[in-house]
Each structure stands twice: as C-alpha cells, then as structure tokens.
Short mmCIF file of C-alpha atoms in Angstrom, two decimals:
data_model
loop_
_atom_site.label_atom_id
_atom_site.label_comp_id
_atom_site.label_asym_id
_atom_site.label_seq_id
_atom_site.Cartn_x
_atom_site.Cartn_y
_atom_site.Cartn_z
CA MET A 16 0.00 0.00 0.00
CA PHE A 17 2.65 2.48 1.05
CA THR A 18 4.97 2.31 -1.97
CA THR A 19 8.08 4.39 -1.44
CA LEU A 20 8.73 7.31 -3.72
CA LEU A 21 12.22 6.03 -4.38
CA VAL A 22 10.78 2.88 -5.91
CA ILE A 23 8.41 4.94 -8.04
CA ALA A 24 11.24 7.18 -9.22
CA THR A 25 13.40 4.16 -10.01
CA ILE A 26 10.64 2.56 -12.09
CA VAL A 27 10.05 5.77 -14.03
CA ALA A 28 13.76 6.18 -14.60
CA ALA A 29 14.05 2.61 -15.84
CA MET A 30 11.12 3.04 -18.22
CA LEU A 31 12.59 6.19 -19.70
CA GLY A 32 15.92 4.45 -19.90
CA VAL A 33 14.42 1.92 -22.32
CA GLY A 34 13.42 4.75 -24.62
CA VAL A 35 16.72 6.54 -24.59
CA GLY A 36 18.63 3.28 -25.02
CA TYR A 37 18.01 3.34 -28.75
CA LEU A 38 19.48 6.82 -29.05
CA ALA A 39 22.35 6.69 -26.61
CA THR A 40 25.09 4.37 -25.47
CA ARG A 41 24.58 2.24 -22.37
CA PRO A 42 26.76 4.52 -20.16
CA THR A 43 24.74 7.55 -21.27
CA ALA A 44 21.44 5.79 -20.58
CA THR A 45 22.69 4.73 -17.15
CA ARG A 46 23.75 8.29 -16.37
CA LEU A 47 20.40 9.68 -17.50
CA ARG A 48 18.52 7.23 -15.31
CA ALA A 49 20.67 8.17 -12.32
CA GLU A 50 20.19 11.87 -12.96
CA LEU A 51 16.44 11.43 -13.25
CA ALA A 52 16.27 9.47 -10.01
CA ASP A 53 18.36 12.15 -8.27
CA ALA A 54 16.17 14.94 -9.67
CA ALA A 55 13.05 13.13 -8.46
CA TRP A 56 14.57 12.76 -5.00
CA GLN A 57 15.52 16.45 -4.83
CA LEU A 58 12.04 17.48 -5.92
CA THR A 59 10.22 15.35 -3.38
CA HIS A 60 12.46 15.38 -0.30
CA ASP A 61 13.45 17.86 2.37
CA PRO A 62 17.19 18.57 2.05
CA LEU A 63 17.79 18.99 5.81
CA THR A 64 16.12 15.87 7.18
CA GLY A 65 15.89 13.63 4.13
CA LEU A 66 12.19 13.11 4.75
CA LEU A 67 9.56 13.59 2.09
CA ASN A 68 8.54 17.21 1.57
CA ARG A 69 5.00 18.40 0.79
CA THR A 70 5.40 17.49 -2.90
CA GLY A 71 6.60 14.04 -1.93
CA LEU A 72 3.69 13.57 0.44
CA ARG A 73 1.27 14.50 -2.35
CA THR A 74 2.95 11.96 -4.64
CA ILE A 75 2.73 9.18 -2.07
CA HIS A 76 -0.89 10.04 -1.28
CA THR A 77 -1.75 9.94 -4.99
CA ALA A 78 -0.13 6.52 -5.28
CA ILE A 79 -2.06 5.26 -2.25
CA ALA A 80 -5.35 6.61 -3.61
CA ALA A 81 -4.77 4.88 -6.94
CA SER A 82 -3.60 1.58 -5.47
CA GLY A 83 -7.03 0.02 -4.96
CA ASP A 84 -10.43 0.46 -3.36
CA PRO A 85 -10.71 3.35 -0.85
CA GLN A 86 -9.74 2.36 2.67
CA PRO A 87 -9.33 4.27 5.94
CA ILE A 88 -5.93 5.74 6.74
CA ILE A 89 -4.52 7.82 9.58
CA LEU A 90 -3.10 11.26 8.91
CA MET A 91 -1.26 12.93 11.77
CA LEU A 92 -0.12 16.56 11.73
CA ILE A 93 2.72 17.11 14.19
CA ASP A 94 3.76 20.59 15.31
CA LEU A 95 6.65 21.06 17.76
CA ASP A 96 5.69 23.20 20.75
CA GLN A 97 8.89 24.94 21.86
CA PHE A 98 10.98 24.93 18.72
CA LYS A 99 11.28 28.73 18.43
CA GLU A 100 12.70 28.88 21.95
CA VAL A 101 15.36 26.34 21.01
CA ASN A 102 16.47 28.54 18.12
CA ASP A 103 16.39 31.68 20.27
CA VAL A 104 18.31 30.18 23.19
CA HIS A 105 20.78 27.86 21.51
CA SER A 106 21.04 28.96 17.82
CA HIS A 107 19.58 27.81 14.53
CA ASP A 108 22.31 25.20 14.13
CA VAL A 109 21.10 23.50 17.30
CA GLY A 110 17.56 23.82 15.99
CA ASP A 111 18.60 22.06 12.79
CA ASP A 112 20.23 19.26 14.78
CA LEU A 113 17.03 18.87 16.78
CA LEU A 114 14.95 18.71 13.60
CA MET A 115 17.21 16.05 12.09
CA GLU A 116 17.06 13.88 15.20
CA THR A 117 13.31 14.33 15.47
CA ALA A 118 12.94 13.41 11.81
CA ASP A 119 14.96 10.23 12.33
CA ARG A 120 12.83 9.22 15.31
CA LEU A 121 9.56 9.94 13.52
CA GLY A 122 10.69 8.13 10.39
CA GLN A 123 11.66 4.99 12.31
CA LEU A 124 8.45 5.03 14.34
CA ALA A 125 6.23 5.55 11.30
CA ASP A 126 8.04 2.76 9.47
CA SER A 127 7.34 0.39 12.37
CA PHE A 128 3.63 0.99 11.79
CA GLY A 129 3.94 0.63 8.01
CA GLY A 130 3.67 4.36 7.31
CA ILE A 131 5.68 7.35 6.15
CA VAL A 132 6.57 10.81 7.48
CA ALA A 133 7.07 14.13 5.69
CA ARG A 134 8.40 17.50 6.81
CA LEU A 135 5.92 20.12 5.64
CA SER A 136 7.59 23.26 7.01
CA GLY A 137 10.06 24.40 9.66
CA ASP A 138 8.79 22.50 12.71
CA GLU A 139 5.77 20.78 11.20
CA PHE A 140 5.63 17.14 10.17
CA ALA A 141 2.93 14.86 8.80
CA ALA A 142 2.60 11.10 9.12
CA VAL A 143 0.42 8.81 7.01
CA LEU A 144 -0.27 5.40 8.51
CA PRO A 145 -2.45 2.43 7.61
CA ILE A 146 -5.12 1.44 10.09
CA ARG A 147 -4.24 -1.91 11.59
CA HIS A 148 -4.81 -3.54 14.98
CA HIS A 149 -3.00 -0.84 17.02
CA PRO A 150 -5.35 1.56 18.88
CA ILE A 151 -5.01 5.05 17.41
CA ALA A 152 -4.52 6.64 20.84
CA ASP A 153 -1.62 4.28 21.56
CA ILE A 154 0.03 5.16 18.25
CA ALA A 155 -0.32 8.89 18.97
CA ASP A 156 1.12 8.38 22.46
CA ARG A 157 4.15 6.74 20.92
CA PHE A 158 4.67 9.74 18.64
CA THR A 159 4.39 12.35 21.41
CA THR A 160 6.64 10.30 23.68
CA VAL A 161 9.41 9.82 21.15
CA ILE A 162 9.40 13.55 20.38
CA ALA A 163 9.54 14.51 24.08
CA THR A 164 12.59 12.34 24.72
CA PRO A 165 15.57 14.72 25.26
CA VAL A 166 17.93 15.23 22.34
CA LYS A 167 21.64 15.69 23.00
CA VAL A 168 23.10 18.44 20.81
CA GLN A 169 26.30 20.46 20.64
CA ALA A 170 25.71 24.13 21.50
CA ASP A 171 28.28 26.93 21.59
CA SER A 172 28.55 26.45 25.35
CA GLY A 173 29.03 22.70 25.02
CA PRO A 174 26.82 19.61 24.97
CA VAL A 175 23.24 20.21 26.06
CA ALA A 176 20.08 18.14 26.27
CA VAL A 177 17.17 19.82 24.50
CA THR A 178 13.58 18.81 25.12
CA VAL A 179 10.53 19.79 23.09
CA THR A 180 7.00 18.46 23.00
CA ALA A 181 4.48 18.32 20.18
CA SER A 182 0.86 19.12 19.45
CA VAL A 183 -0.60 16.38 17.27
CA GLY A 184 -3.80 16.50 15.26
CA ILE A 185 -5.19 13.21 13.98
CA ALA A 186 -7.67 12.62 11.18
CA ILE A 187 -9.11 9.31 10.05
CA VAL A 188 -9.89 9.69 6.36
CA ALA A 189 -10.46 7.56 3.29
CA SER A 190 -7.45 6.97 1.08
CA SER A 191 -9.45 8.55 -1.75
CA ASP A 192 -10.09 11.80 0.16
CA GLN A 193 -8.24 14.89 -1.04
CA LEU A 194 -4.98 15.42 0.81
CA GLU A 195 -5.03 19.20 1.18
CA ASP A 196 -8.72 20.05 1.43
CA VAL A 197 -9.78 17.10 3.58
CA ALA A 198 -7.03 15.10 5.29
CA LEU A 199 -4.56 17.87 6.14
CA HIS A 200 -7.30 20.38 6.85
CA ARG A 201 -8.96 18.11 9.41
CA ALA A 202 -5.68 17.14 11.04
CA ASP A 203 -4.68 20.82 11.15
CA THR A 204 -7.94 21.71 12.90
CA ALA A 205 -7.39 19.03 15.53
CA MET A 206 -3.75 20.04 15.94
CA TYR A 207 -4.71 23.64 16.72
CA HIS A 208 -7.04 22.40 19.44
CA ALA A 209 -4.14 20.43 20.92
CA LYS A 210 -1.99 23.55 20.74
CA TYR A 211 -4.68 25.69 22.38
CA GLN A 212 -5.03 23.19 25.23
CA GLY A 213 -1.38 23.57 26.12
CA GLY A 214 0.44 21.31 23.69
CA ASP A 215 2.17 18.02 24.45
CA ARG A 216 -0.98 16.12 23.53
CA HIS A 217 -2.89 14.63 20.62
CA ILE A 218 -6.48 15.26 19.59
CA LEU A 219 -8.60 13.30 17.14
CA TYR A 220 -10.67 15.24 14.64
CA THR A 221 -14.41 14.71 15.08
CA PRO A 222 -17.17 15.68 12.64
CA GLY A 223 -18.15 19.31 13.02
CA MET A 224 -14.88 20.36 14.67
CA THR A 225 -13.82 23.87 13.67
CA MET A 226 -10.72 25.94 14.18
CA PRO A 227 -10.33 27.66 17.57
CA GLU A 228 -11.07 31.37 17.58
CA ARG A 229 -8.28 33.27 15.85
CA GLY A 230 -7.60 35.34 18.95
CA ARG A 231 -6.80 32.17 20.86
CA ARG A 232 -4.42 30.74 18.30
CA ARG A 233 -0.70 31.35 18.33
CA GLY A 234 -0.80 33.24 15.05
CA ARG A 235 -1.45 32.84 11.36
CA ARG A 236 0.86 30.63 9.39
CA LEU A 237 1.57 30.58 5.69
CA ARG A 238 -1.17 28.01 5.21
CA ASP A 239 -3.70 30.44 6.70
CA LEU A 240 -2.59 33.19 4.36
CA ARG A 241 -2.79 30.91 1.31
CA ARG A 242 -6.25 29.75 2.39
CA ASP A 243 -7.48 33.35 2.60
CA GLN A 244 -5.96 34.24 -0.76
CA ARG A 245 -7.65 31.27 -2.45
CA GLY A 246 -10.91 31.71 -0.61
CA GLY A 247 -11.01 28.13 0.57
CA ALA A 248 -9.44 25.59 2.88
CA GLU A 249 -6.07 24.09 2.00
#
C-alpha cells in the first residue's frame, strides 16, 4: 500500500531508460537514469532531514489513492511546541540538529507501523499510517513520547540536552479523500485544538470540529494566508 517514492522514481527512470537506449550508449542511458532518479529525490524530499517534503507527500498520497479500493488511513499533523525557543536560546544550528534527530525518530516510528513521514515546514511534520490492529490513541502516544525524549546536541557552550513536546492533530480519512482540502485540513484543525489546550498532547478530529477562535491561536501561518488568498481551505 505504502509504496516508497524512491521505488516509483526508479521505475520511471528505468522506463525512460528503455526509450533513450536506442538513441544513446549504455553509459549515457545509465547516467540519465541516475540523474532522473536524483532529480526526483531532490524534488520530493526535504534537504535537511531527508524526509519527504510536501510534494513528496502529495505523490505518495496519490499513489495510495490509486492503489485500490478506498480504505481508511490515519493522517497525523505534528507541530513542535517549543521549537522557536530552542532557536532563540541555543542557535539555529542547534535547531537544525534537533529537527534532524526528530525526523529520524519519527521516520523509524512511522516505518514500524507501516507508514511514512514528511516534513511540511520548519517545525511541522505529517505522518500517514495504515489502520491496523493498534489503537489510534496508543500510536499517537508513541509519537508524542518519542518527540519529548531529550535530544543531546552540541551548542556553543558545550553539549546540552534539548527537550521539546508536540501538538498532534489526527484525522481518520479515506485513502481517496483529497490530501489538502480534507485530510490535512482536518488534522490541522485538531492540531490547533491540541496547541490551544497547552500542547504536548494529541487530539482526534471529530465531525463538526472547527478551528479555535483566531484570537486564541498562536498566530497565522503561511497556510492560513494561502487559504485566505484562495478563498477556501487548504
């Protein structure tokens, strides 16, 4: 179900390689396939963490939606709670180290559940998981716990242990639902409720749930601005 983007890119590269094989020597065809695979990786992955980026997440979601009959999936939107303070206190380099370690932890945890993780923006991640026998609340607890585990980083003053928590919004959607307008929008709504309630928690989207009042939110993000400009939910 959760076909990796690397496999998809490799297949596409191989198919194109067959076509160019008639026009180029084998070394040239091999080089072209490698360049195409590299270009696909650069387009769909975050350069800092190596996770999928938003484009990569869209590609994976499209592959999942086209892989068979619609089935329920879990989409989790994960927003770090104290990341700005880490940058302000320790430097952006320490913040980058924290993001890379967090990405590694999230990637390994998602993989253990048969899912994938993407980095959508600075301190915001998304996970897509199949629904299996694990209770959703237990899965979400695992994610918040692994994020809250201290990370040892090298600051200007020496080694320090940095701890952040996360606000997690969870949406159970059909694999055929639109990623932006349905899955991410619902998870984002739930995540903001988790943020408003103090962070370091997860909340499941329920039908009829709306965004908290703007005055109670921590501020408008780029997604909010794009939503207003387009006149609809992203």
